[in-house]
XYZ file of C-alpha atoms in Angstrom:
653
model
C 56.092 -63.181 33.935
C 58.839 -60.559 34.006
C 62.082 -61.070 32.120
C 65.344 -59.182 32.331
C 67.724 -59.109 29.380
C 71.036 -60.639 30.345
C 74.457 -59.738 28.951
C 76.373 -62.051 26.675
C 77.420 -65.204 28.476
C 80.894 -66.672 28.464
C 80.129 -69.910 26.621
C 81.775 -73.098 27.630
C 84.909 -74.028 25.703
C 83.797 -77.673 25.629
C 80.682 -79.750 25.992
C 81.240 -80.058 29.736
C 79.882 -77.373 32.060
C 82.111 -74.395 32.767
C 82.731 -74.064 36.485
C 80.857 -71.230 38.133
C 82.773 -68.570 40.078
C 83.415 -69.581 43.659
C 81.944 -66.349 45.001
C 78.688 -66.779 43.038
C 75.821 -67.510 45.477
C 73.647 -70.520 44.857
C 70.633 -69.672 42.724
C 72.343 -66.819 40.851
C 73.237 -66.567 37.165
C 76.725 -66.005 35.831
C 77.530 -62.425 34.683
C 74.177 -61.113 35.868
C 74.077 -58.276 38.398
C 70.950 -58.729 40.493
C 71.290 -55.188 41.916
C 71.339 -53.448 38.538
C 68.656 -51.156 37.154
C 66.588 -53.070 34.583
C 63.706 -50.657 34.276
C 64.239 -50.061 30.566
C 65.380 -53.550 29.595
C 62.688 -55.511 31.407
C 59.982 -57.340 29.437
C 56.824 -59.215 30.349
C 55.568 -62.361 28.644
C 52.367 -64.360 28.980
C 52.484 -68.154 28.932
C 49.804 -69.547 26.623
C 50.731 -73.216 26.368
C 52.933 -75.706 28.196
C 54.940 -77.664 25.642
C 57.239 -79.617 27.949
C 57.393 -79.588 31.714
C 58.382 -82.033 34.408
C 61.131 -83.263 36.676
C 64.292 -84.955 35.410
C 64.370 -82.679 32.374
C 67.156 -80.324 31.354
C 64.737 -77.651 30.137
C 61.120 -76.578 30.441
C 59.504 -75.246 27.234
C 56.484 -72.917 27.015
C 54.657 -71.142 24.237
C 54.253 -67.466 25.081
C 53.601 -63.997 23.731
C 54.965 -60.573 24.663
C 52.595 -58.582 26.848
C 55.046 -55.725 27.465
C 58.133 -55.074 25.356
C 61.236 -53.428 26.877
C 61.898 -49.776 26.248
C 65.413 -50.508 25.052
C 66.238 -53.428 22.795
C 69.640 -54.959 22.367
C 71.380 -54.458 18.997
C 69.773 -56.341 16.126
C 73.123 -57.994 15.403
C 72.801 -59.863 18.701
C 69.113 -60.726 18.756
C 65.868 -60.142 16.887
C 63.540 -57.489 18.388
C 60.592 -58.982 20.243
C 57.509 -59.375 18.024
C 54.327 -57.419 18.826
C 51.436 -59.155 20.532
C 48.834 -57.487 18.274
C 48.543 -56.990 14.547
C 47.920 -53.739 12.661
C 44.184 -53.968 13.360
C 44.743 -54.367 17.096
C 43.783 -58.025 17.216
C 45.650 -60.290 19.590
C 48.144 -62.499 17.783
C 48.771 -66.094 18.829
C 51.958 -66.819 20.699
C 54.923 -66.473 18.379
C 57.650 -67.191 20.929
C 58.927 -70.301 22.662
C 60.665 -69.928 26.020
C 63.247 -72.579 26.877
C 63.904 -72.387 30.622
C 66.983 -74.018 32.194
C 65.754 -74.447 35.770
C 68.161 -76.551 37.831
C 65.442 -77.368 40.385
C 63.813 -79.629 37.781
C 67.031 -81.530 37.026
C 67.526 -85.054 38.291
C 69.529 -85.559 41.451
C 73.184 -84.525 41.262
C 74.166 -86.771 44.165
C 77.581 -88.244 43.436
C 77.985 -86.241 40.225
C 81.149 -84.371 39.209
C 79.278 -81.049 39.327
C 76.035 -79.652 40.669
C 72.774 -79.030 38.892
C 73.358 -75.272 38.901
C 76.569 -75.725 36.890
C 74.843 -78.211 34.590
C 72.016 -75.764 33.894
C 74.503 -72.933 33.381
C 76.451 -75.023 30.862
C 73.314 -75.954 28.907
C 72.183 -72.325 28.837
C 75.597 -71.085 27.733
C 75.889 -73.578 24.876
C 72.419 -72.863 23.519
C 73.007 -69.113 23.759
C 76.418 -69.405 22.094
C 75.007 -71.280 19.078
C 72.033 -68.966 18.549
C 74.096 -65.819 19.091
C 76.813 -67.045 16.694
C 74.276 -67.776 13.964
C 72.597 -64.433 14.645
C 75.875 -62.520 14.220
C 76.356 -64.279 10.883
C 72.791 -63.513 9.770
C 71.737 -67.177 9.591
C 68.706 -67.302 11.931
C 65.088 -67.431 10.876
C 63.619 -68.381 7.514
C 64.985 -69.843 5.209
C 67.796 -71.049 7.458
C 67.853 -74.172 9.553
C 68.022 -72.161 12.794
C 64.838 -70.603 14.214
C 64.733 -66.895 14.889
C 66.582 -65.865 18.060
C 65.164 -63.289 20.501
C 67.976 -63.275 23.058
C 68.842 -64.694 26.479
C 66.910 -63.570 29.524
C 66.783 -64.073 33.278
C 63.651 -64.738 35.293
C 63.338 -63.966 39.010
C 61.552 -66.681 41.023
C 60.589 -66.538 44.694
C 61.962 -69.465 46.701
C 60.626 -69.105 50.241
C 61.690 -66.850 53.092
C 64.860 -66.338 55.081
C 65.373 -66.412 58.855
C 63.947 -62.901 59.187
C 60.832 -63.903 57.243
C 61.986 -61.892 54.249
C 61.300 -63.252 50.754
C 64.133 -65.112 49.049
C 64.618 -65.255 45.300
C 66.566 -67.345 42.841
C 67.421 -66.548 39.239
C 66.996 -68.852 36.254
C 68.241 -68.362 32.694
C 66.151 -68.872 29.559
C 66.243 -68.169 25.829
C 63.460 -66.946 23.563
C 63.226 -68.395 20.065
C 60.669 -68.549 17.301
C 57.674 -70.815 17.899
C 57.504 -73.483 15.181
C 54.001 -74.471 14.060
C 54.843 -77.959 12.876
C 55.823 -81.524 13.661
C 58.999 -83.495 14.080
C 59.893 -86.227 11.610
C 59.515 -88.667 14.492
C 55.884 -87.563 14.913
C 55.232 -87.921 11.182
C 56.317 -91.575 11.245
C 55.831 -94.758 13.182
C 58.476 -97.285 14.150
C 58.606 -101.027 14.382
C 57.752 -101.521 18.043
C 59.413 -104.918 18.068
C 62.736 -103.135 17.572
C 64.505 -100.353 19.459
C 64.724 -96.609 18.900
C 67.003 -97.143 15.905
C 64.480 -99.285 14.068
C 63.227 -98.190 10.653
C 60.822 -95.293 10.192
C 57.492 -95.817 8.448
C 56.141 -92.502 7.088
C 52.418 -91.908 7.186
C 50.485 -92.041 3.927
C 47.584 -89.781 4.956
C 47.616 -85.960 4.623
C 48.930 -84.017 7.615
C 47.229 -80.795 8.689
C 49.353 -77.691 9.357
C 47.623 -74.716 11.064
C 47.527 -71.313 9.379
C 47.524 -68.036 11.308
C 43.857 -67.413 10.393
C 42.696 -70.711 11.928
C 42.453 -72.682 8.691
C 44.412 -75.841 7.958
C 46.788 -76.789 5.168
C 46.906 -80.506 4.371
C 50.239 -81.876 3.149
C 51.002 -85.435 2.048
C 54.625 -86.434 2.606
C 55.367 -88.542 -0.426
C 58.889 -89.471 -1.541
C 59.566 -86.055 -3.110
C 58.477 -84.191 0.032
C 60.615 -86.421 2.226
C 63.619 -85.945 -0.059
C 63.071 -82.182 0.126
C 63.159 -82.310 3.944
C 66.454 -84.239 4.000
C 67.902 -81.978 1.314
C 67.122 -78.829 3.344
C 68.579 -80.400 6.466
C 71.846 -81.382 4.737
C 72.148 -77.935 3.196
C 71.745 -76.329 6.610
C 74.346 -78.666 8.092
C 77.030 -77.865 5.472
C 76.246 -74.143 5.787
C 76.946 -74.523 9.499
C 80.227 -76.293 8.689
C 81.200 -73.353 6.510
C 80.613 -71.156 9.564
C 82.676 -73.436 11.800
C 79.681 -75.125 13.480
C 79.238 -78.861 13.936
C 75.638 -80.081 14.433
C 75.465 -83.284 16.447
C 71.714 -83.788 16.854
C 70.342 -84.285 13.339
C 67.869 -86.822 14.663
C 64.205 -87.446 13.764
C 62.998 -86.106 17.113
C 64.959 -82.850 16.620
C 64.179 -82.305 12.916
C 60.992 -80.222 12.663
C 58.905 -79.485 9.585
C 56.612 -76.449 9.278
C 54.669 -74.688 6.540
C 54.839 -71.232 8.117
C 57.234 -68.344 8.529
C 55.624 -66.395 11.320
C 52.221 -65.388 9.928
C 53.069 -66.288 6.315
C 52.135 -69.651 4.800
C 54.870 -71.250 2.687
C 54.578 -73.319 -0.467
C 57.399 -75.732 0.402
C 58.135 -77.337 3.785
C 60.575 -75.453 5.978
C 63.059 -77.507 8.023
C 64.320 -76.411 11.458
C 66.654 -77.888 14.085
C 65.474 -76.855 17.552
C 67.687 -78.442 20.209
C 71.374 -77.436 20.236
C 72.630 -78.717 23.575
C 75.497 -80.553 21.848
C 76.095 -78.272 18.873
C 79.760 -77.232 18.714
C 81.062 -73.832 17.631
C 84.709 -74.227 16.611
C 85.888 -70.797 17.734
C 84.610 -71.484 21.274
C 86.283 -74.879 21.748
C 89.565 -75.818 23.396
C 90.941 -76.977 20.045
C 90.552 -73.439 18.744
C 92.771 -72.167 21.548
C 95.552 -74.445 20.320
C 95.063 -74.340 16.543
C 93.368 -71.031 15.859
C 89.895 -69.569 15.715
C 89.306 -70.290 12.023
C 88.091 -73.687 10.919
C 89.630 -75.057 7.731
C 86.218 -75.266 6.042
C 85.739 -71.572 6.722
C 88.515 -70.902 4.200
C 86.455 -72.371 1.394
C 84.631 -69.859 -0.800
C 81.363 -71.808 -0.429
C 79.986 -74.517 1.866
C 81.442 -77.987 1.247
C 79.522 -80.257 -1.085
C 77.263 -82.578 0.983
C 78.649 -85.673 -0.739
C 81.977 -85.029 1.028
C 80.439 -84.613 4.476
C 77.264 -86.727 4.437
C 76.964 -90.450 3.777
C 74.174 -92.968 3.949
C 75.660 -94.389 7.165
C 75.380 -90.982 8.830
C 71.621 -90.949 8.156
C 70.873 -94.337 9.683
C 68.407 -92.835 12.176
C 66.418 -91.339 9.279
C 66.308 -94.581 7.324
C 62.763 -95.162 6.181
C 62.045 -91.455 5.789
C 64.985 -90.961 3.437
C 67.075 -92.868 2.456
C 64.595 -95.724 2.006
C 64.855 -99.101 3.653
C 65.530 -102.282 1.741
C 61.895 -103.174 2.240
C 60.772 -99.916 0.642
C 63.385 -99.919 -2.124
C 65.156 -103.282 -2.566
C 68.714 -102.888 -3.782
C 69.096 -99.248 -2.706
C 72.807 -98.797 -1.943
C 75.302 -96.085 -1.066
C 76.118 -95.574 -4.756
C 72.489 -94.781 -5.517
C 72.360 -92.402 -2.570
C 75.464 -90.598 -3.881
C 73.814 -90.390 -7.291
C 70.829 -88.730 -5.659
C 73.112 -86.218 -3.902
C 74.665 -85.200 -7.233
C 71.409 -84.746 -9.116
C 70.772 -81.401 -10.798
C 67.736 -80.655 -8.637
C 69.461 -81.672 -5.392
C 73.081 -80.543 -4.826
C 74.454 -80.679 -8.343
C 77.666 -82.282 -9.643
C 80.626 -82.771 -7.348
C 82.709 -79.863 -8.632
C 84.005 -76.579 -7.290
C 81.426 -73.833 -7.829
C 84.216 -71.442 -8.803
C 84.988 -73.514 -11.886
C 81.360 -73.168 -12.945
C 80.990 -69.563 -11.862
C 84.119 -68.068 -13.477
C 82.972 -68.702 -17.079
C 79.606 -67.200 -16.179
C 81.331 -64.101 -14.798
C 83.320 -63.715 -17.971
C 80.139 -63.961 -19.978
C 78.350 -61.729 -17.446
C 75.685 -64.352 -16.899
C 73.945 -65.079 -13.580
C 73.844 -68.425 -11.803
C 71.189 -70.405 -13.673
C 71.485 -73.823 -12.034
C 68.818 -75.232 -9.729
C 71.368 -76.266 -7.132
C 73.272 -73.909 -4.857
C 77.008 -73.183 -4.904
C 79.296 -75.641 -3.122
C 83.047 -76.132 -2.783
C 85.207 -79.255 -2.571
C 88.108 -80.387 -0.422
C 90.360 -80.187 -3.470
C 90.085 -76.421 -3.197
C 91.788 -76.644 0.194
C 94.900 -78.046 -1.499
C 95.058 -75.018 -3.793
C 94.622 -72.685 -0.838
C 97.360 -74.581 1.005
C 99.794 -74.118 -1.875
C 99.086 -70.403 -2.176
C 99.446 -69.821 1.563
C 102.696 -71.768 1.608
C 104.095 -69.604 -1.160
C 102.951 -66.499 0.655
C 104.461 -67.725 3.902
C 107.822 -68.499 2.282
C 107.817 -65.227 0.388
C 107.008 -63.264 3.523
C 109.899 -64.813 5.436
C 112.313 -64.183 2.549
C 111.185 -60.576 2.234
C 111.666 -59.902 5.945
C 115.116 -61.474 5.973
C 116.154 -59.574 2.849
C 114.880 -56.321 4.331
C 116.817 -56.984 7.536
C 120.022 -57.693 5.614
C 119.700 -54.509 3.615
C 118.909 -52.257 6.545
C 121.041 -53.702 9.280
C 123.953 -55.917 10.136
C 122.383 -59.209 11.223
C 125.788 -60.732 11.787
C 127.251 -58.091 14.045
C 127.588 -60.570 16.847
C 127.904 -63.688 14.711
C 124.250 -64.754 15.157
C 122.902 -64.109 11.653
C 121.855 -67.709 11.048
C 120.072 -67.847 14.395
C 118.195 -64.619 13.640
C 117.068 -65.819 10.191
C 115.869 -69.080 11.682
C 113.958 -67.201 14.378
C 112.256 -65.015 11.739
C 111.184 -68.076 9.716
C 109.928 -69.881 12.815
C 108.103 -66.781 14.010
C 106.250 -66.439 10.716
C 105.490 -70.162 10.734
C 104.256 -70.058 14.333
C 102.110 -67.056 13.541
C 100.657 -68.903 10.589
C 100.027 -71.910 12.807
C 98.307 -69.687 15.353
C 96.181 -68.148 12.610
C 95.390 -71.672 11.346
C 96.639 -71.529 7.812
C 95.504 -74.185 5.401
C 98.968 -75.809 5.585
C 98.940 -76.416 9.303
C 95.266 -77.150 9.452
C 95.380 -79.559 6.529
C 98.104 -81.477 8.340
C 96.115 -81.371 11.550
C 92.976 -82.384 9.654
C 94.724 -85.365 8.080
C 95.982 -86.485 11.477
C 92.548 -86.044 12.975
C 90.877 -87.892 10.109
C 93.371 -90.724 10.448
C 92.741 -90.890 14.176
C 89.015 -90.845 13.597
C 89.343 -93.610 11.021
C 91.462 -95.685 13.375
C 89.009 -95.042 16.173
C 86.108 -96.069 13.970
C 87.880 -99.237 12.835
C 88.717 -100.072 16.431
C 85.128 -99.452 17.455
C 83.929 -101.693 14.631
C 86.285 -104.453 15.726
C 85.206 -104.066 19.314
C 81.572 -104.055 18.227
C 82.094 -107.294 16.298
C 83.838 -108.858 19.258
C 81.032 -107.711 21.529
C 78.465 -109.134 19.132
C 80.274 -112.481 19.048
C 80.612 -112.475 22.810
C 76.971 -111.520 23.224
C 75.956 -114.244 20.759
C 77.935 -116.818 22.752
C 76.450 -115.556 25.988
C 72.969 -115.690 24.500
C 73.529 -119.256 23.294
C 74.865 -120.247 26.701
C 71.973 -118.523 28.420
C 69.489 -120.204 26.104
C 71.097 -123.594 26.772
C 70.919 -122.965 30.517
C 67.311 -121.866 30.221
C 66.456 -124.960 28.188
C 68.124 -127.200 30.758
C 66.340 -125.417 33.587
C 63.068 -125.732 31.712
C 63.621 -129.459 31.223
C 64.473 -129.858 34.891
C 61.386 -127.915 35.886
C 59.237 -130.052 33.602
C 60.805 -133.249 34.989
C 60.310 -132.036 38.556
C 56.730 -131.111 37.754
C 56.126 -134.544 36.233
C 57.621 -136.274 39.282
C 55.575 -134.079 41.574
C 52.390 -134.923 39.725
C 53.324 -138.624 39.811
C 53.875 -138.463 43.577
C 50.562 -136.715 44.008
C 48.853 -139.358 41.869
C 50.468 -142.165 43.900
C 49.444 -140.509 47.149
C 45.899 -140.093 45.886
C 45.877 -143.768 44.831
C 47.221 -144.853 48.229
C 44.651 -142.733 50.051
C 41.913 -144.194 47.863
C 43.127 -147.736 48.538
C 43.318 -147.080 52.294
C 39.842 -145.568 52.194
C 38.447 -148.572 50.309
C 40.238 -150.973 52.703
C 38.833 -149.116 55.704
C 35.343 -149.260 54.211
C 35.753 -152.981 53.514
C 36.940 -153.614 57.087
C 34.054 -151.591 58.451
C 31.545 -153.688 56.476
C 33.180 -157.074 57.279
C 32.247 -158.945 60.572
C 34.711 -158.425 63.427
C 36.643 -161.256 65.143
C 34.321 -163.427 67.272
C 34.844 -164.869 70.761
C 32.307 -167.305 72.303
C 31.679 -167.411 76.018
C 29.779 -170.272 77.590
C 27.656 -169.320 80.563
C 25.573 -171.888 82.506
C 23.266 -171.618 85.394
C 24.301 -173.444 88.549
C 20.919 -174.999 88.942
C 20.643 -176.253 85.356
C 19.627 -179.918 85.357
C 21.574 -180.911 82.309
C 24.435 -178.556 83.050
C 25.165 -178.362 79.348
C 26.681 -175.114 78.306
C 24.808 -172.916 75.880
C 26.398 -170.528 73.538
C 26.134 -166.947 74.662
C 26.381 -163.761 72.685
C 29.876 -162.959 71.558
C 31.531 -159.626 72.136
C 32.049 -157.963 68.752
C 35.491 -156.560 69.175
C 38.952 -157.661 68.300
C 41.154 -158.809 71.144
C 43.685 -156.041 71.914
C 47.356 -156.787 71.613
C 48.863 -158.172 74.787
C 45.703 -159.554 76.346
C 45.308 -162.735 74.314
C 45.581 -164.900 77.478
C 43.329 -162.728 79.624
C 39.876 -164.053 80.503
C 36.740 -162.572 79.120
C 34.504 -160.819 81.622
C 30.764 -160.966 81.136
C 28.394 -158.534 82.796
C 24.705 -159.247 82.916
C 22.159 -156.529 83.798
C 20.426 -157.022 87.104
C 16.974 -156.379 85.774
C 16.872 -159.590 83.797
C 17.199 -161.720 87.018
C 14.754 -160.001 89.299
C 16.909 -160.185 92.454
C 20.464 -160.668 93.564
C 19.784 -164.241 94.636
C 19.061 -165.250 91.126
C 22.174 -163.469 89.962
C 24.259 -165.367 92.524
C 23.257 -168.575 90.827
C 25.626 -167.689 88.007
C 29.174 -168.792 88.554
C 32.105 -166.993 86.931
C 35.406 -168.652 87.212
C 38.678 -167.647 85.668
C 41.653 -169.814 86.304
C 45.252 -168.836 86.103
C 47.253 -170.106 83.203
C 48.997 -173.304 84.006
C 51.849 -174.746 82.087
C 52.005 -178.026 83.912
C 50.051 -179.723 81.165
C 50.467 -179.817 77.448
C 47.203 -178.072 76.899
C 46.271 -174.731 78.351
C 43.668 -174.739 81.089
C 40.119 -173.893 80.294
C 39.454 -170.248 80.814
C 35.745 -170.864 80.799
C 35.528 -173.847 83.153
C 32.414 -174.063 85.268
C 32.252 -176.327 88.284
C 29.034 -177.880 87.119
C 30.136 -178.383 83.510
C 30.630 -181.882 82.159
C 34.106 -183.225 82.125
C 34.345 -183.108 78.408
C 33.986 -179.350 78.348
C 36.805 -178.476 80.739
C 39.780 -179.442 78.613
C 39.806 -176.659 76.069
C 37.803 -173.591 75.192
C 35.030 -174.082 72.751
C 35.649 -173.391 69.102
C 32.899 -171.104 67.851
C 33.558 -172.211 64.299
C 33.672 -175.955 64.954
C 30.910 -178.215 63.610
C 29.726 -178.798 67.173
C 28.990 -175.115 67.664
C 27.377 -174.667 64.258
C 23.723 -174.953 63.657
C 22.509 -178.337 62.360
C 22.977 -178.613 58.652
C 25.464 -175.791 58.421
C 28.703 -177.375 59.482
C 30.630 -175.644 56.723
C 29.584 -172.140 57.760
C 30.378 -170.063 60.841
C 27.578 -169.988 63.406
C 24.969 -167.292 63.463
C 25.736 -165.611 66.752
C 22.470 -163.774 66.929
C 19.929 -166.585 66.560
C 17.756 -167.624 69.488
C 19.414 -171.043 69.466
C 22.801 -169.536 70.279
C 21.590 -167.696 73.405
C 20.884 -169.432 76.694
C 17.210 -169.652 77.592
C 17.665 -167.412 80.557
C 18.839 -164.567 78.316
C 16.368 -164.967 75.524
C 14.153 -161.969 74.922
C 16.605 -159.740 76.825
C 19.078 -157.164 75.570
C 22.235 -158.053 77.492
C 25.334 -155.957 77.632
C 28.642 -157.819 77.223
C 31.836 -156.194 78.366
C 35.328 -157.506 77.693
C 38.203 -156.820 80.047
C 40.368 -153.800 79.113
C 37.973 -152.863 76.315
C 35.461 -150.066 75.857
C 31.810 -151.026 76.474
C 29.854 -152.099 73.450
C 26.327 -150.670 73.180
C 23.407 -153.040 73.287
C 22.354 -154.570 70.030
């Protein structure tokens, strides 16, 4: 992969992307001339490992080594020269560089956004470059500082298809090269309570952690309380050193805080702490506030970095709780006062005093600094600086006015007072532009007050939101309980209905079975032969079928097979007679009257269940319709078929 060294970018003056020039084609990099001659400044790298790659990411990170260094390097004040790929014996060295590529094609969709992905990638690249370059100019990159070594910003040329004339098209992507860190993040060295969110407590591992050496061996390190305190101590020291340079770090998070035991090819005795991602790190001199109040931050006027107790509190380290400071479960009763006591220990940051007050007596005695802690300043020193600058400012204005009075007539036109006022205001405005401690202290107090008010307002709003959320949760829980009760009631009713339906079906089934097993309604038909000497009717077989609705008064039709008579003449001896219903008498006419029947049998139809029709000795029981005594002699031994009018035929028994 070929790289071309790019010139210094114009970093964004805020955390929002800086708009690209309107005449800059899409796929090009700001301040980079694609038609320039880069023969001597071009380098080649070889990718050895993919650290992070994928869509919807703001950067792609690779581990790489230099296969061909450029003939001309940029000044060492701007970037570190590229490391060799082989050692003194000619052996290939493992990759010592990490390439962070800001490729806008891998960004998430910019549909509906205030700016495009190319401007977003340009802003991210500019901010990262600005932070690394600023630290490099101040000599604060690489070990033992909190910033990794910086090897400059570069541009890579990537082919992106062909144009209308089938000529290759290219796009240009910016990247930075930094030192590869052989280590782990604090997040990787811990576990979290998975029942909570990302801000839940950290639980450090108790087993030794292996760190690779350059010769392939491993160094095992156990992160006990002292080791964890050392990591936080180094991080806080790096943060206040950045404040003294006018830099504000905003991503001191467990996932961005890396621990290593190496400095290049050298193994260290104590853990080294590094912050890798700086997408939201702010350099004061490159912000919009600096344009209004001056390029120098008030903390830059201190002789030493501010004491961490004035800039770091236990609330600010809430995401590191569990690593250090400890949780209440790890150390019951651990409070902010105990954390402040730890900050002021002799082997941590020392007492909360100005280092000058400790150093001046040592200078007089010509003794070196013998304390374990480093030198730090306090905010009280800013008040002394403010007083001195105020005296200097007043003295300078008085001296200029006195010099003007002595060397010229300031009242020649009667405007002496106006001129003196203009001189004083000019000196004051110049001091304001240069950000003296007076103006900046006032601005700082206003800003601190605004920040405090903002924080208090946010706390109030947070409490109100918590109360509102608690009420909403209670209401939601009540609604869910009511819905659950309704669902249970509905389920119970549904099961009851199903049980009732099953019971009804079972009862209907049992009733149908009982009806099927019980004898059907019986109807007796008396049939006599015309030539019978006694002309007494005999009971015939009864049709086993219920009388359909609407045909109660219809006569019963009897059909006798021809084969049982032998010829039609015999069949003609049977007489079937059905009379119409007559209502002239009190009793209905006999539907079964035969001309040859006795007179006593023509008044009413026979009752099949009367004692007369029952067998002898069984007057209290219904007759047996299928005994030989109940069938006329002519039909005995024959299987007759009886058919009722308007009814389906019944098969022979």
